C-alpha positions as a Python dict, from the first residue, in 0.01 Angstrom:
ca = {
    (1, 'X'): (0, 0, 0),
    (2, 'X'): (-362, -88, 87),
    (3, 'X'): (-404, 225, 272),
    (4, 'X'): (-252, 426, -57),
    (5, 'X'): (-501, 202, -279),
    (6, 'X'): (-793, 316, -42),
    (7, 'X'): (-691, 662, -58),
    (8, 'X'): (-666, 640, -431),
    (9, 'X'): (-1009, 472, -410),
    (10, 'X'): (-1152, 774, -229),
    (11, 'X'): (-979, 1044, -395),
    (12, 'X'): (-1130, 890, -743),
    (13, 'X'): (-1502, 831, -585),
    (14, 'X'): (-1514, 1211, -431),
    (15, 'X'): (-1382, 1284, -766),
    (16, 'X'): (-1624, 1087, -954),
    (17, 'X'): (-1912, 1231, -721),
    (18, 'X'): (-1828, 1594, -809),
    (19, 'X'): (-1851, 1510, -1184),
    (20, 'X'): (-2159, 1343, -1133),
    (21, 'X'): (-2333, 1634, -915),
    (22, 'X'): (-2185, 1879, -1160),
    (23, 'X'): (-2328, 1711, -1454),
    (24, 'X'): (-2659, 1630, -1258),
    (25, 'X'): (-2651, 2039, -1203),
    (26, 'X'): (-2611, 2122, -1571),
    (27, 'X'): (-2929, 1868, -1677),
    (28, 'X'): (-3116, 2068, -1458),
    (29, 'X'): (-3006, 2403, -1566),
    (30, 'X'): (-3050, 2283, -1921),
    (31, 'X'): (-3417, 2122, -1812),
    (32, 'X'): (-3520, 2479, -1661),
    (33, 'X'): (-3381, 2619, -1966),
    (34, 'X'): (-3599, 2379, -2196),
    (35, 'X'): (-3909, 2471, -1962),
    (36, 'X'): (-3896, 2858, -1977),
    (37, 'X'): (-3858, 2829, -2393),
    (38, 'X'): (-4140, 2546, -2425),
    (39, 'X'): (-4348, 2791, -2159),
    (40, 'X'): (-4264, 3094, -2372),
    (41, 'X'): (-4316, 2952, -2658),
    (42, 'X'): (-4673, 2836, -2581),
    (43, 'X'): (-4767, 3122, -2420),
    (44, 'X'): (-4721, 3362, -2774),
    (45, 'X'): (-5024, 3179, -2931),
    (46, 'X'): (-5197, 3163, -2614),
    (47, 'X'): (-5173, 3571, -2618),
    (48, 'X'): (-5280, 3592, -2948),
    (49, 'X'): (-5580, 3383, -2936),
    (50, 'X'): (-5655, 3587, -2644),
    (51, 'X'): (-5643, 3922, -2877),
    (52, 'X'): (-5838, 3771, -3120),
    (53, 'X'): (-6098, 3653, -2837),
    (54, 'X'): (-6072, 4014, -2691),
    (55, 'X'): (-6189, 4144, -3052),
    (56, 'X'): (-6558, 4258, -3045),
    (57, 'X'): (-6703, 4101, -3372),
    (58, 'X'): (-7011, 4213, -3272),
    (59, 'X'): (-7256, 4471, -3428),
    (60, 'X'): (-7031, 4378, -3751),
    (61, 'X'): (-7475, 4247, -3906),
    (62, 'X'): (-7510, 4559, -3852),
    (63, 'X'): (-7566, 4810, -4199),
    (64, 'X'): (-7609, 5199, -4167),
    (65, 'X'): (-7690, 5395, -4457),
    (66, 'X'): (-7813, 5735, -4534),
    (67, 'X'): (-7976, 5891, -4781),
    (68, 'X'): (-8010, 6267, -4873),
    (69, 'X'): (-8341, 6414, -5056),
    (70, 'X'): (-8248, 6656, -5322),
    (71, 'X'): (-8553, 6847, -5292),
    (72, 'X'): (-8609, 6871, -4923),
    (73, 'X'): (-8226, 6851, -4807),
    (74, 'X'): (-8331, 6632, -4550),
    (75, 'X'): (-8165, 6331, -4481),
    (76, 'X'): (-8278, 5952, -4387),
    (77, 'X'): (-8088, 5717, -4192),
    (78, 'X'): (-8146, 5350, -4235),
    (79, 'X'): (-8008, 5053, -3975),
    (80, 'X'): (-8061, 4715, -4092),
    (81, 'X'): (-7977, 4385, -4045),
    (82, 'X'): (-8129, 4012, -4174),
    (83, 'X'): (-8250, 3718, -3995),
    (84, 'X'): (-7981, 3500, -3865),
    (85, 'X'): (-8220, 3156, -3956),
    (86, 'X'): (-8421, 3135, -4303),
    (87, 'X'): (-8787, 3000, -4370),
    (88, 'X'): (-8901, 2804, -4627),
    (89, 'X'): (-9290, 2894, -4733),
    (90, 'X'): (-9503, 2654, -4965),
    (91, 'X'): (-9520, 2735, -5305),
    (92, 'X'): (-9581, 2940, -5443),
    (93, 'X'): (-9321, 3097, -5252),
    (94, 'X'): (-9153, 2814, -5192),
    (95, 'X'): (-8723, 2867, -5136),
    (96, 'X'): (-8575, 2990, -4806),
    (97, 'X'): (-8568, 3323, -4755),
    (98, 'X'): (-8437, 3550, -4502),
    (99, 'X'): (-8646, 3832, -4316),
    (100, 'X'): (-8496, 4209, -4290),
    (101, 'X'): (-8559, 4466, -4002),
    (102, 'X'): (-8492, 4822, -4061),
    (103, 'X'): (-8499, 5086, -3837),
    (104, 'X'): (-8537, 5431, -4031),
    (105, 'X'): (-8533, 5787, -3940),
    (106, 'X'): (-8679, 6026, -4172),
    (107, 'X'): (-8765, 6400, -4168),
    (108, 'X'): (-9082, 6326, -4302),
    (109, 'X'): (-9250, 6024, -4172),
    (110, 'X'): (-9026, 5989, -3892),
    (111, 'X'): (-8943, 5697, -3648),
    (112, 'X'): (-9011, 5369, -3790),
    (113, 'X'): (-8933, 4969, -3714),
    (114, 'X'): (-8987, 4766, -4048),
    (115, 'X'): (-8999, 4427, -4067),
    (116, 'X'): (-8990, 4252, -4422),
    (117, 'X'): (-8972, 3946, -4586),
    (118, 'X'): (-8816, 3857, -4938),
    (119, 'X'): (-9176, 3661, -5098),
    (120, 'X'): (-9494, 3599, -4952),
    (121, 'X'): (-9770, 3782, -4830),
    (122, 'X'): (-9827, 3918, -4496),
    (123, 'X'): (-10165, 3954, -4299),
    (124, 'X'): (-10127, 4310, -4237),
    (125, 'X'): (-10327, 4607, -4409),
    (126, 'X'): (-10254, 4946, -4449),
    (127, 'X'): (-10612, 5033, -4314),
    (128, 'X'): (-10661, 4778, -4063),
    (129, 'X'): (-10398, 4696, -3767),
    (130, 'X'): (-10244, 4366, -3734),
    (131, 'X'): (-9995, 4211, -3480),
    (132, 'X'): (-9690, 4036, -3450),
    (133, 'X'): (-9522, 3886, -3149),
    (134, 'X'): (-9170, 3977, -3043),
    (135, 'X'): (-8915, 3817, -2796),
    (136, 'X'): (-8633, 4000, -2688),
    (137, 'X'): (-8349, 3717, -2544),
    (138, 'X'): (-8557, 3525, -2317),
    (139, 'X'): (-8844, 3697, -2213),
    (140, 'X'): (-9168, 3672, -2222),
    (141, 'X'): (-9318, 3683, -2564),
    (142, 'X'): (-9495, 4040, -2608),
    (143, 'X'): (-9735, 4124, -2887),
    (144, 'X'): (-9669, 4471, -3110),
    (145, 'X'): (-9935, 4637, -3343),
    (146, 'X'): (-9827, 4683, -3681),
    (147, 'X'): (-9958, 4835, -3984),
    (148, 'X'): (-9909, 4768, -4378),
    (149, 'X'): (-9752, 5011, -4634),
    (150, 'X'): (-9950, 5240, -4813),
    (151, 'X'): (-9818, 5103, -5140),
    (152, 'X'): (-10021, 4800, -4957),
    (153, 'X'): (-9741, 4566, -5019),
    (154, 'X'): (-9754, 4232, -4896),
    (155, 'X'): (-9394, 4183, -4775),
    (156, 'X'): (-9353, 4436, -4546),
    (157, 'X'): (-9526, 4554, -4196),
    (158, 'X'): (-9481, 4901, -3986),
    (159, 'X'): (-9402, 4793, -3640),
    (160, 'X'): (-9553, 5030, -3392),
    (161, 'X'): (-9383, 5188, -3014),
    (162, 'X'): (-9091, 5237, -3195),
    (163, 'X'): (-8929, 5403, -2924),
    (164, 'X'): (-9072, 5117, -2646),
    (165, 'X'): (-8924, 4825, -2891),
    (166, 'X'): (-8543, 5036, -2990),
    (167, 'X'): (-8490, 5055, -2605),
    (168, 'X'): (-8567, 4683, -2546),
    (169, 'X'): (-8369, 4632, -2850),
    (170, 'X'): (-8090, 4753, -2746),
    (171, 'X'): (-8073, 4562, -2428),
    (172, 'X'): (-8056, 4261, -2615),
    (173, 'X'): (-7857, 4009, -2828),
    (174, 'X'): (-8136, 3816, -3006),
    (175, 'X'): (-8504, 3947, -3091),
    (176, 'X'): (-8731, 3704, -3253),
    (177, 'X'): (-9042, 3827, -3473),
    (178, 'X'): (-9298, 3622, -3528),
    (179, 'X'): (-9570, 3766, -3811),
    (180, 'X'): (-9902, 3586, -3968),
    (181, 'X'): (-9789, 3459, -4302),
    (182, 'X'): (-10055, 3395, -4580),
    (183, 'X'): (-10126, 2981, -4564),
    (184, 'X'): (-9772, 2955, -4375),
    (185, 'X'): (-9849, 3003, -4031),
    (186, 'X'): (-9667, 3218, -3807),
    (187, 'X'): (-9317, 3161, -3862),
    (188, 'X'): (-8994, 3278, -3665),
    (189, 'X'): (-8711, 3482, -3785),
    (190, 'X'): (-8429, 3506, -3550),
    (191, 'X'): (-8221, 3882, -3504),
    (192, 'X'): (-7889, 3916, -3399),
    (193, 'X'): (-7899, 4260, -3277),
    (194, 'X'): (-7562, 4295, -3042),
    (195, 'X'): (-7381, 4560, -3112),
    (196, 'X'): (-7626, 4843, -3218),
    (197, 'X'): (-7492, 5174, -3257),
    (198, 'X'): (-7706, 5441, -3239),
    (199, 'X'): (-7399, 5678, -3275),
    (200, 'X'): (-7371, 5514, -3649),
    (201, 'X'): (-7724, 5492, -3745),
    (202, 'X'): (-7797, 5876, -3672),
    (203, 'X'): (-7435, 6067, -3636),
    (204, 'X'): (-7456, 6333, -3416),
    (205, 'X'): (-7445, 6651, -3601),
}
């Protein structure tokens, strides 16, 4: 009788034990199961931010133009971008303003690096050289001769090596210009450059 009870006994704890390990086997199944979908499902954002990392934003400041002359049949291309940080003068030119540099090619005048400024008045002549001192990334500050329009405007300056300044350029991400303002110092304007194209500026023909 005992000895049937303890059999019993047995027979219902192996029994018991299988249940329990088969249960205990199905958690875990179900627990890898959760895993692998919580993994997968974090991953699909993860892969997306990544493309949208990958994308290359830059040289997007970047704006090419062109410009035919009816007479000649030549044509000009323009590249330009603003100043990524804005200067307030005193009056009367008071109001923050961005500066623009353009580099042009034109059948006429050829090569040329222009750097302008919305109001003011530049200290540079069209008969008498100036300077202005440029930084490409972190070098060393290095000083460029420029010269004024002949329409001897006030807001704009001819930056000279054109070709010695477009292949620093285009090594690096920021250039900073720093021109003598009229009663305002020598402020800084601040170029994001990345991304130049020359391919888009001048198409190859």
């Amino acid at each position: 009788m005992i000895s049937g009870a303890l059999m019993a006994g047995c027979n219902g704890s192996s029994y018991e034990l299988e249940a329990a390990k088969k249960k205990i086997a199905e958690l875990e199944a179900e627990n890898q199961n959760l895993k692998a979908h919580a993994a997968g499902s974090t991953q699909k954002p993860a892969a997306g931010s990544d493309a949208k990392a990958g994308e290359d934003n830059s040289g997007k400041q970047w704006d090419y133009t062109a410009s035919e002359d009816k007479m000649s049949g030549g044509t000009t291309y323009f590249a330009s971008v603003k100043s990524t940080n804005t200067v307030n003068f005193d009056s009367p030119y008071r109001g923050e303003q961005h500066a623009t540099l353009d580099l042009r090619i034109d059948p006429k005048y050829g090569k040329d690096m222009i750097f302008s400024i919305e109001r003011g008045q530049l200290l540079c002549r069209s008969y008498q050289a100036c300077s202005v001192l440029v930084r490409f990334d972190n070098g060393k500050p290095t000083k460029y001769s420029a010269n004024g329009p002949s329409d001897h405007s006030s807001k704009t300056l001819f930056i000279s090596n054109y070709d010695q300044f477009l292949n620093s350029m285009k090594k690096a991400k920021i250039v900073r210009i720093s021109p003598e303002v009229y009663q305002n110092g020598n402020p800084v304007f601040e170029f994001d450059v990345s991304g130049f194209s020359q391919d888009k500026f001048r198409p190859k023909s």
